[in-house]
Amino acid sequence: MKKIYLMKQSRQELLFYLVVWALLFAAPPLTLYIRSVSDGSLSFDWTEVFIVWRKFAVYLLLFIAHNFLLAPLLVQERRRVAYFSIVTAIIIGFAVYQCSSKPVMIGAGKPEMERERPQAGDGMPEMGGPEMGGPAKMEHRPEPPHHDMEHDGRPMPPPRFRHDKKPPIMGEREIMVVVLLVLMFGANLGIKGYFHSRDDRKRLAELEKQNLAQQLEYLRYQINPHFFMNTLNNIHALVDIDPAKAQETIVELSKMMRFILYEGDKRGVPLTKEMEFIRTYVKLMKLRYTDKVRISLDLPTEVPDRSVPPLIFISFIENAFKHGVSYQRESFIEVKMSLEDGSLHFSCRNSKPETPPQTGITGSPPQGGAGSQQGGVGLANVRKRLDLIYEKNYTLSINDNAGVYAVELAIPIQS
């Protein structure tokens, strides 16, 4: 393997194994101690504990080999054939070891009467005979019981244990210990698979987080040039109309550039700074238009200490100035923000040239009209940013009617 697997395992997994094996080895002395306390006739004997520990040690060694050497073949390297071949060989070897090391008791399980008994004439002195200091021979023997008599009336010979009868290859005990080993390997695989999948989920979440940050950064880089392109076009128009206003516009633009440079790359900015940026932008745009364009800006005076994504509202306002101003007739632009029940509600309404009425579905951009995305990336990028940041925890409604284009946005404000 490329690395020692011990370095790859999480601390939680190793701690879990350590606790389980510590409890297993602590169980025998604790159980024996409780029995000796409850029953005064029993005494605490470490010999019995060591016998049990010796059996546990075999399983512990097999577990260590499986956990650090064999399980990584299946969980990490996906080498199924190698894993199952080695594990099968270990199980077979373990079963052979258990069968060869089990004790065999001659006559075990036989009734006492069925075991071999010494008989007179087989080299053993007869009880009560001359060799034992008794009388020479009993003249009369009691008649054997009826069930010990053969059919012809003669006594039946005593039963003998057959020494040539071999025990079975695998008994109930051997089957149980092999099943226990298989269950231990399976539990080890299950636990290791859980921790491995958990680590994979953590890595995937981290990658998704990094991907989200990269997408947001990419979208911000798209929004900033788009915003500055429209603002510079306004300044270019003011240079010919009113140079003094053009100079004032450049000063206001420098304020907005400072905000974008120092705040635009953050995930969230204070709501007060975002509103100040909107005020500066609207003030800049008012320098360009006459009184025929009615511009209304309604922002709350008292703002809580909350954060919002930077430059999330300016694209809607910019779109209103770009498509909602008419030089032939009176037009209007209305921008309003309010705080309600832990949410920030933003609305932007503007007049528009006469076009066939359309209504945009909530969460999707309208086709054509004042909100058309043909040749622009502003509103499309705002929608992508909202999806990435809030997923489904926001509402965006765009209505493109005959004479009014309206945007309604509600987002949760972050602390």
mmCIF file of C-alpha atoms in Angstrom:
data_model
loop_
_atom_site.group_PDB
_atom_site.id
_atom_site.type_symbol
_atom_site.label_atom_id
_atom_site.label_comp_id
_atom_site.label_asym_id
_atom_site.label_seq_id
_atom_site.Cartn_x
_atom_site.Cartn_y
_atom_site.Cartn_z
ATOM 1 C CA MET A 1 0.000 0.000 0.000
ATOM 2 C CA LYS A 2 1.087 3.561 -0.645
ATOM 3 C CA LYS A 3 0.835 4.621 2.977
ATOM 4 C CA ILE A 4 0.404 2.952 6.313
ATOM 5 C CA TYR A 5 -3.333 2.763 6.758
ATOM 6 C CA LEU A 6 -3.045 3.741 10.386
ATOM 7 C CA MET A 7 -2.263 7.288 9.252
ATOM 8 C CA LYS A 8 -5.454 7.394 7.165
ATOM 9 C CA GLN A 9 -7.861 6.241 9.817
ATOM 10 C CA SER A 10 -9.777 8.842 11.708
ATOM 11 C CA ARG A 11 -9.271 9.243 15.419
ATOM 12 C CA GLN A 12 -12.955 8.589 16.055
ATOM 13 C CA GLU A 13 -12.739 5.168 14.390
ATOM 14 C CA LEU A 14 -9.659 4.108 16.348
ATOM 15 C CA LEU A 15 -11.190 5.379 19.581
ATOM 16 C CA PHE A 16 -14.340 3.360 18.892
ATOM 17 C CA TYR A 17 -12.338 0.148 18.414
ATOM 18 C CA LEU A 18 -10.298 0.833 21.535
ATOM 19 C CA VAL A 19 -13.413 1.289 23.674
ATOM 20 C CA VAL A 20 -15.070 -1.881 22.345
ATOM 21 C CA TRP A 21 -12.042 -4.103 22.963
ATOM 22 C CA ALA A 22 -11.435 -2.555 26.385
ATOM 23 C CA LEU A 23 -14.996 -3.434 27.381
ATOM 24 C CA LEU A 24 -14.586 -6.997 26.095
ATOM 25 C CA PHE A 25 -11.404 -7.586 28.093
ATOM 26 C CA ALA A 26 -12.877 -5.942 31.175
ATOM 27 C CA ALA A 27 -16.000 -8.113 31.130
ATOM 28 C CA PRO A 28 -14.464 -11.433 32.400
ATOM 29 C CA PRO A 29 -12.824 -10.103 35.610
ATOM 30 C CA LEU A 30 -15.814 -7.902 36.326
ATOM 31 C CA THR A 31 -18.247 -10.780 35.883
ATOM 32 C CA LEU A 32 -16.148 -13.122 38.039
ATOM 33 C CA TYR A 33 -15.823 -10.490 40.743
ATOM 34 C CA ILE A 34 -19.602 -9.914 40.856
ATOM 35 C CA ARG A 35 -20.201 -13.682 41.101
ATOM 36 C CA SER A 36 -17.661 -14.072 43.919
ATOM 37 C CA VAL A 37 -19.246 -11.223 45.852
ATOM 38 C CA SER A 38 -22.803 -12.498 45.428
ATOM 39 C CA ASP A 39 -21.870 -16.134 46.136
ATOM 40 C CA GLY A 40 -19.589 -16.571 49.137
ATOM 41 C CA SER A 41 -18.640 -20.146 48.125
ATOM 42 C CA LEU A 42 -16.904 -18.886 44.976
ATOM 43 C CA SER A 43 -13.502 -17.245 45.022
ATOM 44 C CA PHE A 44 -11.961 -14.829 42.516
ATOM 45 C CA ASP A 45 -9.443 -16.795 40.448
ATOM 46 C CA TRP A 46 -7.274 -14.992 37.887
ATOM 47 C CA THR A 47 -6.578 -18.307 36.169
ATOM 48 C CA GLU A 48 -10.094 -18.379 34.761
ATOM 49 C CA VAL A 49 -9.722 -14.774 33.593
ATOM 50 C CA PHE A 50 -6.463 -15.537 31.809
ATOM 51 C CA ILE A 51 -8.068 -18.477 30.032
ATOM 52 C CA VAL A 52 -10.802 -16.234 28.639
ATOM 53 C CA TRP A 53 -8.307 -13.485 27.790
ATOM 54 C CA ARG A 54 -6.204 -15.987 25.860
ATOM 55 C CA LYS A 55 -9.208 -16.802 23.675
ATOM 56 C CA PHE A 56 -9.983 -13.096 23.213
ATOM 57 C CA ALA A 57 -6.355 -12.451 22.219
ATOM 58 C CA VAL A 58 -6.734 -14.727 19.184
ATOM 59 C CA TYR A 59 -9.707 -12.694 17.969
ATOM 60 C CA LEU A 60 -7.868 -9.446 18.722
ATOM 61 C CA LEU A 61 -4.891 -10.446 16.582
ATOM 62 C CA LEU A 62 -7.182 -11.451 13.720
ATOM 63 C CA PHE A 63 -9.074 -8.175 14.084
ATOM 64 C CA ILE A 64 -5.872 -6.119 13.915
ATOM 65 C CA ALA A 65 -4.770 -7.950 10.767
ATOM 66 C CA HIS A 66 -8.192 -7.486 9.175
ATOM 67 C CA ASN A 67 -8.574 -3.844 10.176
ATOM 68 C CA PHE A 68 -5.170 -2.551 9.095
ATOM 69 C CA LEU A 69 -4.240 -4.921 6.267
ATOM 70 C CA LEU A 70 -7.271 -6.658 4.756
ATOM 71 C CA ALA A 71 -10.199 -4.245 5.078
ATOM 72 C CA PRO A 72 -8.357 -1.442 3.183
ATOM 73 C CA LEU A 73 -8.143 -3.792 0.188
ATOM 74 C CA LEU A 74 -11.929 -3.704 -0.103
ATOM 75 C CA VAL A 75 -12.877 -0.295 1.323
ATOM 76 C CA GLN A 76 -10.025 1.803 -0.051
ATOM 77 C CA GLU A 77 -8.510 -0.023 -3.010
ATOM 78 C CA ARG A 78 -11.608 -1.937 -4.200
ATOM 79 C CA ARG A 79 -9.628 -5.159 -4.655
ATOM 80 C CA ARG A 80 -12.519 -7.504 -4.008
ATOM 81 C CA VAL A 81 -10.932 -10.724 -5.328
ATOM 82 C CA ALA A 82 -7.800 -10.327 -3.209
ATOM 83 C CA TYR A 83 -9.801 -9.452 -0.105
ATOM 84 C CA PHE A 84 -12.295 -12.307 -0.270
ATOM 85 C CA SER A 85 -9.568 -14.828 -1.189
ATOM 86 C CA ILE A 86 -7.402 -13.919 1.808
ATOM 87 C CA VAL A 87 -10.342 -13.730 4.223
ATOM 88 C CA THR A 88 -11.658 -17.100 3.050
ATOM 89 C CA ALA A 89 -8.227 -18.657 3.622
ATOM 90 C CA ILE A 90 -8.055 -17.142 7.119
ATOM 91 C CA ILE A 91 -11.519 -18.449 8.031
ATOM 92 C CA ILE A 92 -10.684 -21.953 6.787
ATOM 93 C CA GLY A 93 -7.366 -21.932 8.674
ATOM 94 C CA PHE A 94 -9.101 -20.702 11.811
ATOM 95 C CA ALA A 95 -11.693 -23.490 11.543
ATOM 96 C CA VAL A 96 -8.976 -26.133 11.096
ATOM 97 C CA TYR A 97 -7.116 -24.735 14.111
ATOM 98 C CA GLN A 98 -10.246 -24.874 16.257
ATOM 99 C CA CYS A 99 -10.987 -28.483 15.237
ATOM 100 C CA SER A 100 -7.430 -29.684 15.844
ATOM 101 C CA SER A 101 -7.085 -27.978 19.221
ATOM 102 C CA LYS A 102 -10.409 -28.980 20.782
ATOM 103 C CA PRO A 103 -10.151 -31.439 23.730
ATOM 104 C CA VAL A 104 -11.384 -35.003 23.269
ATOM 105 C CA MET A 105 -12.613 -36.776 26.420
ATOM 106 C CA ILE A 106 -12.700 -40.551 26.248
ATOM 107 C CA GLY A 107 -16.132 -41.701 27.175
ATOM 108 C CA ALA A 108 -17.459 -38.153 27.401
ATOM 109 C CA GLY A 109 -21.175 -38.047 27.230
ATOM 110 C CA LYS A 110 -21.508 -41.805 27.985
ATOM 111 C CA PRO A 111 -23.441 -43.073 30.989
ATOM 112 C CA GLU A 112 -21.309 -44.481 33.772
ATOM 113 C CA MET A 113 -22.672 -47.961 33.166
ATOM 114 C CA GLU A 114 -21.589 -47.848 29.501
ATOM 115 C CA ARG A 115 -17.927 -47.138 30.283
ATOM 116 C CA GLU A 116 -15.417 -49.998 30.395
ATOM 117 C CA ARG A 117 -15.202 -51.706 33.743
ATOM 118 C CA PRO A 118 -12.511 -54.175 34.808
ATOM 119 C CA GLN A 119 -13.765 -57.735 35.001
ATOM 120 C CA ALA A 120 -12.633 -60.770 36.812
ATOM 121 C CA GLY A 121 -10.305 -62.791 34.682
ATOM 122 C CA ASP A 122 -8.982 -59.770 32.833
ATOM 123 C CA GLY A 123 -5.897 -59.453 34.978
ATOM 124 C CA MET A 124 -7.699 -57.748 37.855
ATOM 125 C CA PRO A 125 -8.285 -59.478 41.228
ATOM 126 C CA GLU A 126 -11.823 -60.291 42.024
ATOM 127 C CA MET A 127 -13.305 -58.316 44.845
ATOM 128 C CA GLY A 128 -13.408 -60.467 47.996
ATOM 129 C CA GLY A 129 -11.067 -63.170 46.541
ATOM 130 C CA PRO A 130 -8.005 -64.673 48.142
ATOM 131 C CA GLU A 131 -5.752 -62.003 46.671
ATOM 132 C CA MET A 132 -7.659 -59.350 48.633
ATOM 133 C CA GLY A 133 -7.697 -61.402 51.831
ATOM 134 C CA GLY A 134 -11.241 -62.560 51.491
ATOM 135 C CA PRO A 135 -12.761 -65.942 51.200
ATOM 136 C CA ALA A 136 -11.700 -68.188 48.377
ATOM 137 C CA LYS A 137 -14.898 -67.887 46.443
ATOM 138 C CA MET A 138 -18.506 -67.201 47.056
ATOM 139 C CA GLU A 139 -20.539 -70.320 46.802
ATOM 140 C CA HIS A 140 -23.690 -68.603 45.696
ATOM 141 C CA ARG A 141 -23.989 -65.407 43.610
ATOM 142 C CA PRO A 142 -27.129 -63.391 43.510
ATOM 143 C CA GLU A 143 -29.146 -63.901 40.435
ATOM 144 C CA PRO A 144 -28.652 -61.006 37.976
ATOM 145 C CA PRO A 145 -31.607 -58.784 37.304
ATOM 146 C CA HIS A 146 -34.014 -59.760 34.628
ATOM 147 C CA HIS A 147 -33.020 -56.939 32.239
ATOM 148 C CA ASP A 148 -29.342 -58.065 32.363
ATOM 149 C CA MET A 149 -30.211 -61.574 31.188
ATOM 150 C CA GLU A 150 -29.931 -62.757 27.624
ATOM 151 C CA HIS A 151 -32.708 -64.688 26.007
ATOM 152 C CA ASP A 152 -31.119 -68.023 26.983
ATOM 153 C CA GLY A 153 -30.919 -66.960 30.629
ATOM 154 C CA ARG A 154 -27.189 -66.221 30.696
ATOM 155 C CA PRO A 155 -25.952 -62.857 32.083
ATOM 156 C CA MET A 156 -25.237 -60.125 29.494
ATOM 157 C CA PRO A 157 -21.603 -58.946 29.277
ATOM 158 C CA PRO A 158 -20.993 -55.377 30.474
ATOM 159 C CA PRO A 159 -21.012 -52.729 27.695
ATOM 160 C CA ARG A 160 -17.685 -51.352 26.532
ATOM 161 C CA PHE A 161 -16.745 -47.880 25.092
ATOM 162 C CA ARG A 162 -15.537 -48.083 21.492
ATOM 163 C CA HIS A 163 -12.220 -46.265 21.305
ATOM 164 C CA ASP A 164 -12.098 -46.325 17.509
ATOM 165 C CA LYS A 165 -15.094 -43.985 17.156
ATOM 166 C CA LYS A 166 -13.765 -40.519 16.025
ATOM 167 C CA PRO A 167 -15.432 -37.236 16.912
ATOM 168 C CA PRO A 168 -17.002 -35.160 14.090
ATOM 169 C CA ILE A 169 -14.772 -32.762 12.142
ATOM 170 C CA MET A 170 -16.767 -29.637 13.126
ATOM 171 C CA GLY A 171 -19.029 -29.632 16.083
ATOM 172 C CA GLU A 172 -21.396 -27.031 17.374
ATOM 173 C CA ARG A 173 -18.623 -25.228 19.253
ATOM 174 C CA GLU A 174 -16.402 -24.931 16.164
ATOM 175 C CA ILE A 175 -19.258 -23.645 14.020
ATOM 176 C CA MET A 176 -20.092 -20.969 16.582
ATOM 177 C CA VAL A 177 -16.527 -19.631 16.864
ATOM 178 C CA VAL A 178 -16.187 -19.484 13.043
ATOM 179 C CA VAL A 179 -19.506 -17.647 12.757
ATOM 180 C CA LEU A 180 -18.307 -15.253 15.463
ATOM 181 C CA LEU A 181 -15.148 -14.554 13.443
ATOM 182 C CA VAL A 182 -17.181 -13.873 10.288
ATOM 183 C CA LEU A 183 -19.470 -11.517 12.207
ATOM 184 C CA MET A 184 -16.446 -9.687 13.614
ATOM 185 C CA PHE A 185 -15.012 -9.173 10.119
ATOM 186 C CA GLY A 186 -18.396 -8.014 8.849
ATOM 187 C CA ALA A 187 -18.842 -5.548 11.709
ATOM 188 C CA ASN A 188 -15.345 -4.192 11.085
ATOM 189 C CA LEU A 189 -16.164 -3.677 7.413
ATOM 190 C CA GLY A 190 -19.432 -1.941 8.249
ATOM 191 C CA ILE A 191 -17.842 0.451 10.734
ATOM 192 C CA LYS A 192 -14.922 1.178 8.431
ATOM 193 C CA GLY A 193 -17.295 1.779 5.511
ATOM 194 C CA TYR A 194 -19.327 4.208 7.610
ATOM 195 C CA PHE A 195 -16.311 6.277 8.622
ATOM 196 C CA HIS A 196 -14.928 6.149 5.084
ATOM 197 C CA SER A 197 -18.204 7.364 3.570
ATOM 198 C CA ARG A 198 -18.423 10.068 6.242
ATOM 199 C CA ASP A 199 -14.969 11.310 5.309
ATOM 200 C CA ASP A 200 -15.958 11.248 1.634
ATOM 201 C CA ARG A 201 -19.034 13.356 2.420
ATOM 202 C CA LYS A 202 -16.863 15.852 4.281
ATOM 203 C CA ARG A 203 -14.461 16.114 1.358
ATOM 204 C CA LEU A 204 -17.363 16.468 -1.080
ATOM 205 C CA ALA A 205 -18.928 19.220 1.024
ATOM 206 C CA GLU A 206 -15.587 21.029 1.138
ATOM 207 C CA LEU A 207 -15.233 20.751 -2.635
ATOM 208 C CA GLU A 208 -18.773 22.026 -3.129
ATOM 209 C CA LYS A 209 -18.010 24.932 -0.807
ATOM 210 C CA GLN A 210 -14.887 25.794 -2.769
ATOM 211 C CA ASN A 211 -16.800 25.459 -6.037
ATOM 212 C CA LEU A 212 -19.500 27.774 -4.684
ATOM 213 C CA ALA A 213 -16.897 30.368 -3.735
ATOM 214 C CA GLN A 214 -15.326 30.133 -7.196
ATOM 215 C CA GLN A 215 -18.699 30.514 -8.918
ATOM 216 C CA LEU A 216 -19.579 33.541 -6.792
ATOM 217 C CA GLU A 217 -16.201 35.082 -7.513
ATOM 218 C CA TYR A 218 -16.688 34.470 -11.239
ATOM 219 C CA LEU A 219 -20.140 36.045 -11.165
ATOM 220 C CA ARG A 220 -18.839 39.094 -9.294
ATOM 221 C CA TYR A 221 -16.141 39.564 -11.922
ATOM 222 C CA GLN A 222 -18.872 39.506 -14.547
ATOM 223 C CA ILE A 223 -21.112 41.975 -12.682
ATOM 224 C CA ASN A 224 -18.430 44.574 -11.955
ATOM 225 C CA PRO A 225 -17.369 45.236 -15.601
ATOM 226 C CA HIS A 226 -21.031 45.248 -16.627
ATOM 227 C CA PHE A 227 -21.827 47.851 -13.984
ATOM 228 C CA PHE A 228 -18.846 50.066 -14.779
ATOM 229 C CA MET A 229 -19.543 49.930 -18.503
ATOM 230 C CA ASN A 230 -22.993 51.477 -18.028
ATOM 231 C CA THR A 231 -21.719 54.038 -15.490
ATOM 232 C CA LEU A 232 -18.913 55.200 -17.785
ATOM 233 C CA ASN A 233 -21.420 55.603 -20.600
ATOM 234 C CA ASN A 234 -23.401 57.951 -18.341
ATOM 235 C CA ILE A 235 -20.280 59.970 -17.534
ATOM 236 C CA HIS A 236 -19.427 60.179 -21.228
ATOM 237 C CA ALA A 237 -22.860 61.654 -21.921
ATOM 238 C CA LEU A 238 -22.497 64.204 -19.081
ATOM 239 C CA VAL A 239 -19.160 65.470 -20.373
ATOM 240 C CA ASP A 240 -20.889 67.090 -23.366
ATOM 241 C CA ILE A 241 -24.050 68.176 -21.493
ATOM 242 C CA ASP A 242 -22.616 69.548 -18.246
ATOM 243 C CA PRO A 243 -18.858 69.214 -17.503
ATOM 244 C CA ALA A 244 -19.368 70.292 -13.863
ATOM 245 C CA LYS A 245 -21.829 67.512 -13.298
ATOM 246 C CA ALA A 246 -19.437 65.133 -15.025
ATOM 247 C CA GLN A 247 -16.743 66.003 -12.490
ATOM 248 C CA GLU A 248 -19.203 65.481 -9.636
ATOM 249 C CA THR A 249 -20.128 62.155 -11.165
ATOM 250 C CA ILE A 250 -16.499 61.055 -11.213
ATOM 251 C CA VAL A 251 -16.249 61.791 -7.469
ATOM 252 C CA GLU A 252 -19.351 59.717 -6.787
ATOM 253 C CA LEU A 253 -18.017 56.973 -9.014
ATOM 254 C CA SER A 254 -14.785 56.851 -6.995
ATOM 255 C CA LYS A 255 -16.875 56.186 -3.856
ATOM 256 C CA MET A 256 -18.608 53.310 -5.549
ATOM 257 C CA MET A 257 -15.307 51.933 -6.826
ATOM 258 C CA ARG A 258 -13.932 51.993 -3.288
ATOM 259 C CA PHE A 259 -16.946 49.980 -2.109
ATOM 260 C CA ILE A 260 -16.534 47.436 -4.899
ATOM 261 C CA LEU A 261 -12.781 47.078 -4.394
ATOM 262 C CA TYR A 262 -12.914 46.609 -0.618
ATOM 263 C CA GLU A 263 -16.368 45.108 -0.073
ATOM 264 C CA GLY A 264 -17.374 43.508 -3.374
ATOM 265 C CA ASP A 265 -15.250 40.378 -2.896
ATOM 266 C CA LYS A 266 -16.832 39.471 0.444
ATOM 267 C CA ARG A 267 -19.611 36.980 0.933
ATOM 268 C CA GLY A 268 -21.615 39.492 2.953
ATOM 269 C CA VAL A 269 -21.418 43.226 3.627
ATOM 270 C CA PRO A 270 -23.209 45.321 6.234
ATOM 271 C CA LEU A 271 -26.662 46.357 5.135
ATOM 272 C CA THR A 272 -25.842 49.996 5.881
ATOM 273 C CA LYS A 273 -22.969 50.010 3.368
ATOM 274 C CA GLU A 274 -25.086 48.344 0.709
ATOM 275 C CA MET A 275 -27.794 50.974 1.145
ATOM 276 C CA GLU A 276 -25.225 53.774 1.031
ATOM 277 C CA PHE A 277 -23.946 52.346 -2.240
ATOM 278 C CA ILE A 278 -27.483 52.390 -3.648
ATOM 279 C CA ARG A 279 -27.970 56.013 -2.557
ATOM 280 C CA THR A 280 -24.738 57.050 -4.258
ATOM 281 C CA TYR A 281 -25.680 55.287 -7.460
ATOM 282 C CA VAL A 282 -29.164 56.837 -7.587
ATOM 283 C CA LYS A 283 -27.648 60.261 -6.857
ATOM 284 C CA LEU A 284 -25.212 59.783 -9.719
ATOM 285 C CA MET A 285 -28.000 58.814 -12.101
ATOM 286 C CA LYS A 286 -30.143 61.820 -11.134
ATOM 287 C CA LEU A 287 -27.436 64.129 -12.466
ATOM 288 C CA ARG A 288 -28.105 62.865 -15.950
ATOM 289 C CA TYR A 289 -31.898 63.184 -16.212
ATOM 290 C CA THR A 290 -34.327 66.084 -16.166
ATOM 291 C CA ASP A 291 -37.418 66.558 -14.087
ATOM 292 C CA LYS A 292 -39.434 64.523 -16.583
ATOM 293 C CA VAL A 293 -38.001 61.426 -14.940
ATOM 294 C CA ARG A 294 -39.482 60.935 -11.475
ATOM 295 C CA ILE A 295 -36.991 59.034 -9.335
ATOM 296 C CA SER A 296 -38.096 57.786 -5.910
ATOM 297 C CA LEU A 297 -35.814 56.094 -3.387
ATOM 298 C CA ASP A 298 -37.308 54.842 -0.105
ATOM 299 C CA LEU A 299 -34.807 53.202 2.252
ATOM 300 C CA PRO A 300 -35.287 52.597 5.991
ATOM 301 C CA THR A 301 -33.535 55.077 8.259
ATOM 302 C CA GLU A 302 -32.880 52.596 11.063
ATOM 303 C CA VAL A 303 -31.072 49.503 9.847
ATOM 304 C CA PRO A 304 -30.118 46.522 12.079
ATOM 305 C CA ASP A 305 -26.622 45.134 12.142
ATOM 306 C CA ARG A 306 -27.159 42.559 9.436
ATOM 307 C CA SER A 307 -25.289 41.519 6.295
ATOM 308 C CA VAL A 308 -26.393 40.958 2.707
ATOM 309 C CA PRO A 309 -24.558 39.777 -0.425
ATOM 310 C CA PRO A 310 -22.777 42.743 -2.063
ATOM 311 C CA LEU A 311 -24.110 44.198 -5.325
ATOM 312 C CA ILE A 312 -27.211 42.011 -5.223
ATOM 313 C CA PHE A 313 -29.721 44.849 -5.736
ATOM 314 C CA ILE A 314 -27.813 47.216 -8.016
ATOM 315 C CA SER A 315 -28.414 45.135 -11.139
ATOM 316 C CA PHE A 316 -32.205 45.583 -10.807
ATOM 317 C CA ILE A 317 -31.808 49.338 -10.263
ATOM 318 C CA GLU A 318 -29.367 49.588 -13.134
ATOM 319 C CA ASN A 319 -31.783 47.691 -15.366
ATOM 320 C CA ALA A 320 -34.556 50.135 -14.413
ATOM 321 C CA PHE A 321 -32.472 53.171 -15.448
ATOM 322 C CA LYS A 322 -31.391 51.452 -18.622
ATOM 323 C CA HIS A 323 -34.842 50.416 -19.842
ATOM 324 C CA GLY A 324 -37.311 52.542 -17.850
ATOM 325 C CA VAL A 325 -36.442 56.081 -18.962
ATOM 326 C CA SER A 326 -38.157 57.706 -21.933
ATOM 327 C CA TYR A 327 -37.131 61.052 -23.407
ATOM 328 C CA GLN A 328 -40.461 61.507 -25.227
ATOM 329 C CA ARG A 329 -42.803 61.281 -22.260
ATOM 330 C CA GLU A 330 -42.783 61.282 -18.497
ATOM 331 C CA SER A 331 -41.371 58.196 -16.838
ATOM 332 C CA PHE A 332 -40.661 57.011 -13.346
ATOM 333 C CA ILE A 333 -38.371 54.768 -11.307
ATOM 334 C CA GLU A 334 -39.345 53.663 -7.793
ATOM 335 C CA VAL A 335 -36.964 51.810 -5.477
ATOM 336 C CA LYS A 336 -38.043 50.697 -2.024
ATOM 337 C CA MET A 337 -36.558 48.509 0.727
ATOM 338 C CA SER A 338 -38.147 47.403 4.001
ATOM 339 C CA LEU A 339 -37.497 44.971 6.841
ATOM 340 C CA GLU A 340 -40.306 42.580 7.782
ATOM 341 C CA ASP A 341 -40.209 39.467 9.973
ATOM 342 C CA GLY A 342 -36.483 38.831 9.595
ATOM 343 C CA SER A 343 -36.554 39.304 5.828
ATOM 344 C CA LEU A 344 -35.423 42.112 3.589
ATOM 345 C CA HIS A 345 -37.998 43.095 0.970
ATOM 346 C CA PHE A 346 -36.794 44.926 -2.112
ATOM 347 C CA SER A 347 -38.974 46.289 -4.880
ATOM 348 C CA CYS A 348 -38.081 48.181 -8.040
ATOM 349 C CA ARG A 349 -40.713 49.521 -10.430
ATOM 350 C CA ASN A 350 -40.153 51.513 -13.615
ATOM 351 C CA SER A 351 -42.101 52.710 -16.595
ATOM 352 C CA LYS A 352 -41.315 51.223 -19.967
ATOM 353 C CA PRO A 353 -42.119 51.768 -23.618
ATOM 354 C CA GLU A 354 -45.324 50.244 -24.868
ATOM 355 C CA THR A 355 -44.716 46.548 -25.537
ATOM 356 C CA PRO A 356 -46.991 43.498 -25.522
ATOM 357 C CA PRO A 357 -47.791 42.682 -21.871
ATOM 358 C CA GLN A 358 -45.824 39.801 -20.371
ATOM 359 C CA THR A 359 -45.639 38.355 -16.902
ATOM 360 C CA GLY A 360 -42.474 36.641 -15.766
ATOM 361 C CA ILE A 361 -42.875 33.502 -13.734
ATOM 362 C CA THR A 362 -41.489 33.663 -10.220
ATOM 363 C CA GLY A 363 -37.875 32.599 -10.282
ATOM 364 C CA SER A 364 -37.428 32.862 -14.079
ATOM 365 C CA PRO A 365 -36.495 35.874 -16.228
ATOM 366 C CA PRO A 366 -39.067 37.409 -18.570
ATOM 367 C CA GLN A 367 -38.575 37.253 -22.286
ATOM 368 C CA GLY A 368 -38.071 40.579 -24.051
ATOM 369 C CA GLY A 369 -39.293 43.978 -22.875
ATOM 370 C CA ALA A 370 -37.637 46.070 -20.227
ATOM 371 C CA GLY A 371 -36.221 43.052 -18.440
ATOM 372 C CA SER A 372 -34.776 41.427 -21.503
ATOM 373 C CA GLN A 373 -31.422 39.751 -21.056
ATOM 374 C CA GLN A 374 -30.470 39.999 -24.702
ATOM 375 C CA GLY A 375 -26.868 41.205 -24.782
ATOM 376 C CA GLY A 376 -26.610 41.526 -20.932
ATOM 377 C CA VAL A 377 -25.468 39.416 -18.011
ATOM 378 C CA GLY A 378 -26.605 41.525 -15.019
ATOM 379 C CA LEU A 379 -29.977 40.011 -14.099
ATOM 380 C CA ALA A 380 -29.000 36.489 -15.120
ATOM 381 C CA ASN A 381 -25.986 36.611 -12.827
ATOM 382 C CA VAL A 382 -28.061 37.962 -9.943
ATOM 383 C CA ARG A 383 -30.395 35.005 -10.288
ATOM 384 C CA LYS A 384 -27.472 32.562 -10.277
ATOM 385 C CA ARG A 385 -25.993 34.210 -7.194
ATOM 386 C CA LEU A 386 -29.321 33.993 -5.370
ATOM 387 C CA ASP A 387 -29.604 30.284 -6.213
ATOM 388 C CA LEU A 388 -26.080 29.588 -4.986
ATOM 389 C CA ILE A 389 -26.357 31.606 -1.775
ATOM 390 C CA TYR A 390 -29.952 31.022 -0.673
ATOM 391 C CA GLU A 391 -30.972 27.942 -2.705
ATOM 392 C CA LYS A 392 -34.773 27.974 -2.235
ATOM 393 C CA ASN A 393 -34.887 30.340 0.734
ATOM 394 C CA TYR A 394 -35.719 33.422 -1.307
ATOM 395 C CA THR A 395 -38.534 34.653 -3.537
ATOM 396 C CA LEU A 396 -38.055 36.591 -6.760
ATOM 397 C CA SER A 397 -40.998 37.783 -8.803
ATOM 398 C CA ILE A 398 -40.603 39.708 -12.086
ATOM 399 C CA ASN A 399 -43.739 41.120 -13.727
ATOM 400 C CA ASP A 400 -43.507 42.678 -17.161
ATOM 401 C CA ASN A 401 -46.825 44.420 -17.830
ATOM 402 C CA ALA A 402 -47.884 46.779 -20.575
ATOM 403 C CA GLY A 403 -46.613 49.967 -18.956
ATOM 404 C CA VAL A 404 -44.771 48.889 -15.805
ATOM 405 C CA TYR A 405 -41.871 46.570 -15.159
ATOM 406 C CA ALA A 406 -41.746 45.416 -11.512
ATOM 407 C CA VAL A 407 -39.300 43.316 -9.513
ATOM 408 C CA GLU A 408 -40.058 41.944 -6.033
ATOM 409 C CA LEU A 409 -37.295 40.254 -4.048
ATOM 410 C CA ALA A 410 -37.338 38.906 -0.487
ATOM 411 C CA ILE A 411 -34.247 37.405 1.137
ATOM 412 C CA PRO A 412 -33.463 36.384 4.725
ATOM 413 C CA ILE A 413 -31.056 38.803 6.350
ATOM 414 C CA GLN A 414 -27.976 37.202 7.890
ATOM 415 C CA SER A 415 -26.555 38.113 11.258
#
